Amino acid sequence: MWRIIVACLSLLASGPSPAQEVIRLARIADIPDQYVGGEMLRAVYARLNIRLEFEDVPGKRALALSSAGAVDGEIQRIGSLSRDYPTLVQVTPAINYIEPAVFATKFRFDVAGWDSIRDYSIGIVRGVGSSEAGTRGMARVTATTGLDNMVRMLDADRFDVMVTDLFSGLAAVRKLNLQARIHPLSPPLERIHIYHYLHERHRDLVPKVGKAIAQMEASGELAALREALVKQVLNAP
């Protein structure tokens, strides 16, 4: 896991007070944008004197835990999540965004939306809603167990291209030292706003968290924090 020190989070270093509430969120393991989203939420919840803890699990397992109430919610997911998981309540406004992008080894072409990869064999990470939705109905899709595993499979030519958010893909390729072999194609497939979700038992907390997000968005704090976190991850040794 990336070790990131951000100045605006320094107030958290002193630790929680005894009366501080704790919220546990599912976090998809080894996905950089989930780490960034979690640290953004840590700053949001600090405004409410609530400490966050994370449960690092695969994507499908995360949804099973959060929708059943075994944890208190999800860091960030696509906007339609509540349709399939009605026990998870969306917090608005959006906490973050992702840009699903195509990565390849042998191929180079201009990306023109999801249909432009329909004829290729494609790797995605199981449980990542944006990738599952974007490739739904396509004939040759392989759902992998994790991002690092998918990058290695692309490097081994197990499929033609892989899809993940641009930032996470760049971080994973760099982590595995495969920059000379794997490259992103342009432009990204789309930009998707993603939302924090809480289990329905925390419905009374939803507007409070939403208000804190909105305040940090309006002040520019949220965008600055995201930029700092992304830069730190991409520059990590």
mmCIF file of N, CA and C in Angstrom, residues 1 11-12 27 29 31 39 52 65 75 100 114 126 131 140 147-148 151 154 161 163 170 176 193 204 219 224 234:
data_model
loop_
_atom_site.group_PDB
_atom_site.id
_atom_site.type_symbol
_atom_site.label_atom_id
_atom_site.label_comp_id
_atom_site.label_asym_id
_atom_site.label_seq_id
_atom_site.Cartn_x
_atom_site.Cartn_y
_atom_site.Cartn_z
ATOM 1 N N MET A 1 0.851 -1.196 0.000
ATOM 2 C CA MET A 1 0.000 0.000 0.000
ATOM 3 C C MET A 1 0.879 1.235 0.000
ATOM 4 N N LEU A 11 -3.633 16.879 10.700
ATOM 5 C CA LEU A 11 -4.395 16.956 11.937
ATOM 6 C C LEU A 11 -4.866 15.593 12.406
ATOM 7 N N LEU A 12 -4.914 14.630 11.483
ATOM 8 C CA LEU A 12 -5.370 13.296 11.857
ATOM 9 C C LEU A 12 -4.285 12.503 12.578
ATOM 10 N N ARG A 27 -13.045 -1.492 0.872
ATOM 11 C CA ARG A 27 -12.142 -0.872 -0.087
ATOM 12 C C ARG A 27 -11.611 -1.968 -1.012
ATOM 13 N N ALA A 29 -9.262 -4.007 -2.894
ATOM 14 C CA ALA A 29 -7.831 -4.168 -2.625
ATOM 15 C C ALA A 29 -6.986 -3.838 -3.850
ATOM 16 N N ILE A 31 -6.341 -1.262 -5.643
ATOM 17 C CA ILE A 31 -6.798 -0.360 -6.701
ATOM 18 C C ILE A 31 -6.443 1.065 -6.280
ATOM 19 N N GLU A 39 -8.655 8.210 1.173
ATOM 20 C CA GLU A 39 -7.975 9.301 1.870
ATOM 21 C C GLU A 39 -8.750 10.610 1.745
ATOM 22 N N LEU A 52 -12.253 6.809 10.081
ATOM 23 C CA LEU A 52 -12.510 5.756 9.101
ATOM 24 C C LEU A 52 -11.529 4.607 9.260
ATOM 25 N N LEU A 65 -20.163 -7.604 1.480
ATOM 26 C CA LEU A 65 -20.031 -7.145 2.862
ATOM 27 C C LEU A 65 -20.835 -5.880 3.123
ATOM 28 N N ILE A 75 -16.353 2.973 -0.257
ATOM 29 C CA ILE A 75 -15.638 4.231 -0.475
ATOM 30 C C ILE A 75 -16.235 4.982 -1.652
ATOM 31 N N PRO A 100 -12.122 5.576 -17.165
ATOM 32 C CA PRO A 100 -11.778 4.268 -17.716
ATOM 33 C C PRO A 100 -10.996 4.438 -19.011
ATOM 34 N N TRP A 114 -16.647 2.873 -25.952
ATOM 35 C CA TRP A 114 -16.584 1.444 -25.644
ATOM 36 C C TRP A 114 -16.708 0.564 -26.889
ATOM 37 N N ARG A 126 -12.729 -8.012 -11.969
ATOM 38 C CA ARG A 126 -14.041 -8.446 -11.489
ATOM 39 C C ARG A 126 -14.511 -7.552 -10.342
ATOM 40 N N SER A 131 -16.191 -0.988 -15.465
ATOM 41 C CA SER A 131 -15.658 -1.897 -16.483
ATOM 42 C C SER A 131 -16.677 -2.964 -16.856
ATOM 43 N N ARG A 140 -15.661 -11.292 -25.820
ATOM 44 C CA ARG A 140 -14.416 -11.860 -25.278
ATOM 45 C C ARG A 140 -13.896 -11.003 -24.127
ATOM 46 N N LEU A 147 -6.083 -5.953 -10.067
ATOM 47 C CA LEU A 147 -5.435 -5.097 -11.059
ATOM 48 C C LEU A 147 -4.032 -5.595 -11.416
ATOM 49 N N ASP A 148 -3.222 -5.908 -10.412
ATOM 50 C CA ASP A 148 -1.868 -6.381 -10.704
ATOM 51 C C ASP A 148 -1.904 -7.667 -11.534
ATOM 52 N N VAL A 151 -2.700 -6.761 -15.135
ATOM 53 C CA VAL A 151 -1.551 -6.178 -15.832
ATOM 54 C C VAL A 151 -0.578 -7.279 -16.260
ATOM 55 N N LEU A 154 -2.012 -9.127 -19.243
ATOM 56 C CA LEU A 154 -1.845 -8.371 -20.485
ATOM 57 C C LEU A 154 -0.406 -8.479 -20.977
ATOM 58 N N VAL A 161 -6.295 -6.204 -24.945
ATOM 59 C CA VAL A 161 -6.290 -4.932 -24.218
ATOM 60 C C VAL A 161 -6.845 -5.165 -22.822
ATOM 61 N N VAL A 163 -8.902 -2.865 -19.545
ATOM 62 C CA VAL A 163 -9.601 -1.630 -19.200
ATOM 63 C C VAL A 163 -9.547 -1.429 -17.696
ATOM 64 N N LEU A 170 -1.966 3.437 -14.801
ATOM 65 C CA LEU A 170 -0.618 3.999 -14.861
ATOM 66 C C LEU A 170 0.190 3.626 -13.618
ATOM 67 N N LEU A 176 4.825 -2.378 -11.469
ATOM 68 C CA LEU A 176 5.350 -3.644 -11.982
ATOM 69 C C LEU A 176 6.482 -3.448 -12.991
ATOM 70 N N HIS A 193 -18.367 10.184 -12.828
ATOM 71 C CA HIS A 193 -18.401 10.640 -11.441
ATOM 72 C C HIS A 193 -18.794 9.464 -10.552
ATOM 73 N N ASP A 204 -29.213 8.443 8.454
ATOM 74 C CA ASP A 204 -29.199 9.774 9.072
ATOM 75 C C ASP A 204 -27.860 10.484 8.910
ATOM 76 N N SER A 219 -14.847 24.869 -1.770
ATOM 77 C CA SER A 219 -13.646 25.593 -1.356
ATOM 78 C C SER A 219 -12.425 25.239 -2.188
ATOM 79 N N ALA A 224 -7.850 19.830 -4.672
ATOM 80 C CA ALA A 224 -6.434 19.956 -4.325
ATOM 81 C C ALA A 224 -5.923 18.692 -3.646
ATOM 82 N N LEU A 234 1.658 8.303 -8.022
ATOM 83 C CA LEU A 234 2.367 8.109 -9.284
ATOM 84 C C LEU A 234 3.878 8.327 -9.142
#
